[in-house]
Amino acid sequence: MTKRKCVVLSAPSGSGKTTLAKRLLQNTSLPLAFSISATSREPRANEKDGVDYFFIKPEFFQEKIDEGSFLEHEEVYPGIFYGTLRAEVERLWSEGKHVIFDIDVEGGFQIKKQFPDQTITIFIMPPSLEALKGRLTNRDTESTESLKMRLSKAKNEMKSASKFEHIIHNDDLNKAEQELQALVTRFIER
Ligand code: 5GP
């Protein structure tokens, strides 16, 4: 195989990015795998440790930062940390997989900076802030406070979209999926 590659998917929470990433994995014969991130937040009712995230208590998260365990980490929301574990990415690469990162905008830029020739950066743009609010509310996983934080961050993240190499507009999930599939296939096979 050619060099191990990184596919960075960034988007505001609720923009459909995780669904798109899951579909991409299901419907491709390319050797792709998700990097499971670590977070210091509590799991939601439907989330499992080691599947959705590695859930790490805030005090251990700081220890891991100090040990240099993260390729990148961000305080995505006040007091809530997220990070890409070096060991996770190395494990996937050693299995011959290219890695998909479902991470925030700043984290995505960090990955690009570290692996400039091996990384594609893709921003998933939701139809509108209103649509995003609707999706997050329907998902019913967030408290009012958490919803407010996510929408405020979403506004800022949408302003950063132009710094990405590609933008996919997720107005129609099937169309967005096809676009993503085509982009990633071209990038991996080039
Ligand atoms: P949620 O709490 O809704 O699962 O995720 C909140 C935000 O954290 C999302 O924008 C998601 O992309 C971002 N995120 C998830 N994992 C990571 C990571 O490893 N690094 C960074 N920088 N952001 C992450």
XYZ file of C-alpha atoms and ligand atoms in Angstrom:
214
model
C 0.000 0.000 0.000
C 1.043 3.577 -0.520
C 1.607 5.902 2.419
C -0.964 5.696 5.208
C -3.496 8.460 4.783
C -5.672 10.660 6.971
C -9.200 11.698 6.064
C -10.255 14.625 8.261
C -14.019 15.197 8.459
C -14.942 18.307 10.392
C -18.307 19.870 10.975
C -20.454 21.266 13.726
C -22.046 18.755 16.061
C -25.376 17.634 14.516
C -24.401 18.243 10.887
C -24.655 14.580 9.918
C -20.901 14.035 9.777
C -20.890 10.895 11.922
C -23.693 9.339 9.832
C -21.777 10.169 6.658
C -18.550 8.714 8.036
C -20.355 5.506 9.055
C -21.924 5.170 5.607
C -18.553 5.757 3.992
C -17.074 2.891 6.002
C -19.978 0.542 5.220
C -20.089 1.180 1.498
C -16.491 1.056 0.454
C -13.957 -1.650 -0.238
C -11.163 0.774 0.681
C -9.209 -0.147 3.830
C -10.555 2.666 6.012
C -11.133 2.810 9.768
C -12.301 5.341 12.339
C -9.952 6.854 14.847
C -11.848 6.578 18.126
C -11.193 9.793 20.039
C -10.845 10.278 23.755
C -13.073 12.728 25.620
C -13.431 13.954 29.173
C -17.221 14.345 28.868
C -19.743 11.864 30.267
C -21.115 9.254 27.841
C -24.648 9.784 26.483
C -27.176 7.026 27.212
C -26.577 5.332 23.848
C -22.776 5.608 23.844
C -20.279 2.891 24.690
C -16.727 3.256 25.939
C -14.213 2.120 23.316
C -16.862 2.290 20.555
C -18.032 5.920 20.376
C -15.191 7.396 22.412
C -12.692 6.413 25.036
C -14.299 8.147 28.003
C -11.568 9.411 30.317
C -12.061 11.251 33.615
C -10.882 14.888 33.407
C -7.921 14.342 35.774
C -6.609 11.389 33.694
C -7.129 13.338 30.499
C -4.680 15.966 31.748
C -2.205 13.205 32.661
C -2.425 11.836 29.139
C -1.812 15.313 27.706
C 1.287 15.644 29.902
C 2.539 12.202 28.797
C 2.268 13.253 25.140
C -0.332 10.583 24.350
C -2.289 12.797 21.933
C -1.557 13.648 18.314
C -3.848 16.618 18.892
C -6.240 17.656 21.622
C -8.651 20.560 22.093
C -10.824 22.020 24.787
C -13.736 21.875 22.349
C -16.244 23.242 24.897
C -15.349 25.021 28.142
C -13.888 22.384 30.465
C -14.541 19.515 28.023
C -11.550 17.997 26.261
C -11.317 15.820 23.175
C -8.222 14.290 21.641
C -6.797 11.896 19.074
C -4.711 9.183 20.676
C -1.358 8.600 19.005
C -1.570 4.872 19.846
C -4.995 4.553 18.197
C -3.788 5.980 14.888
C -0.572 3.932 14.948
C -2.586 0.766 15.629
C -4.849 1.399 12.620
C -1.933 2.232 10.352
C -0.134 -0.942 11.470
C -3.262 -2.872 10.410
C -2.909 -1.356 6.940
C -5.857 1.023 7.323
C -6.259 4.643 6.273
C -7.726 6.650 9.126
C -10.908 8.749 9.249
C -10.942 11.529 11.850
C -14.314 12.845 12.984
C -12.931 15.869 14.839
C -13.388 19.595 15.305
C -11.971 22.258 12.994
C -8.862 23.068 15.058
C -8.069 19.378 15.556
C -8.386 18.848 11.817
C -5.875 21.609 11.105
C -3.457 20.035 13.592
C -3.601 16.679 11.791
C -3.035 18.411 8.433
C -0.037 20.266 9.881
C 1.550 17.044 11.125
C 0.890 14.958 8.001
C 0.517 17.542 5.210
C 1.003 15.212 2.231
C -1.014 12.345 3.664
C -4.076 14.308 4.756
C -7.278 15.428 3.033
C -9.448 17.941 4.930
C -13.188 17.935 4.290
C -15.783 20.203 5.902
C -19.365 18.963 6.100
C -21.633 22.014 5.854
C -25.138 21.723 7.345
C -27.973 23.338 5.308
C -28.320 26.154 7.889
C -27.973 26.942 11.561
C -31.731 26.509 11.901
C -31.523 22.995 10.424
C -28.684 22.193 12.792
C -30.716 23.375 15.753
C -33.609 21.197 14.578
C -31.412 18.105 14.288
C -29.765 18.627 17.658
C -33.145 19.178 19.311
C -34.661 16.077 17.672
C -31.665 13.978 18.681
C -32.693 14.744 22.244
C -29.230 13.995 23.652
C -28.318 17.506 24.796
C -29.293 19.663 27.763
C -30.337 23.265 27.046
C -26.872 24.452 28.099
C -25.081 21.888 25.935
C -27.316 22.773 22.954
C -26.435 26.452 23.362
C -22.703 25.667 23.482
C -22.911 23.508 20.368
C -24.827 26.122 18.369
C -22.469 28.895 19.350
C -19.467 26.777 18.333
C -21.230 25.784 15.107
C -21.464 29.444 14.063
C -17.699 29.847 14.427
C -16.897 26.537 12.756
C -19.013 27.409 9.708
C -16.908 30.547 9.311
C -13.748 28.378 9.111
C -15.096 26.165 6.329
C -13.219 28.047 3.602
C -9.895 26.975 5.141
C -10.687 23.352 4.275
C -9.576 21.737 1.008
C -13.128 20.555 0.290
C -16.628 21.479 1.437
C -19.527 19.038 1.116
C -23.001 20.535 1.542
C -25.138 18.094 3.452
C -28.560 19.218 2.167
C -29.288 15.738 0.857
C -27.664 12.856 2.731
C -27.449 10.493 -0.264
C -25.898 13.134 -2.494
C -23.433 14.125 0.218
C -22.512 10.477 0.717
C -21.786 10.010 -3.000
C -19.681 13.137 -3.076
C -17.720 12.056 -0.022
C -17.180 8.565 -1.410
C -15.865 9.948 -4.716
C -13.533 12.442 -3.029
C -12.058 9.935 -0.600
C -11.644 7.223 -3.238
C -9.752 9.620 -5.515
C -7.550 10.726 -2.648
C -6.711 7.202 -1.432
C -6.050 5.843 -4.908
C -4.010 8.736 -6.232
P -19.789 15.431 20.676
O -19.626 15.785 22.135
O -21.035 16.021 20.090
O -19.617 13.955 20.445
O -18.568 16.098 19.891
C -18.331 17.435 20.018
C -17.256 17.901 19.074
O -15.990 17.342 19.418
C -17.496 17.541 17.623
O -17.349 18.721 16.848
C -16.393 16.569 17.323
O -15.991 16.641 15.980
C -15.290 17.017 18.244
N -14.300 15.964 18.476
C -14.544 14.663 18.643
N -13.390 13.984 18.813
C -12.386 14.887 18.716
C -10.947 14.792 18.772
O -10.345 13.743 18.937
N -10.264 15.942 18.637
C -10.876 17.145 18.446
N -10.090 18.200 18.299
N -12.218 17.260 18.374
C -12.966 16.157 18.507
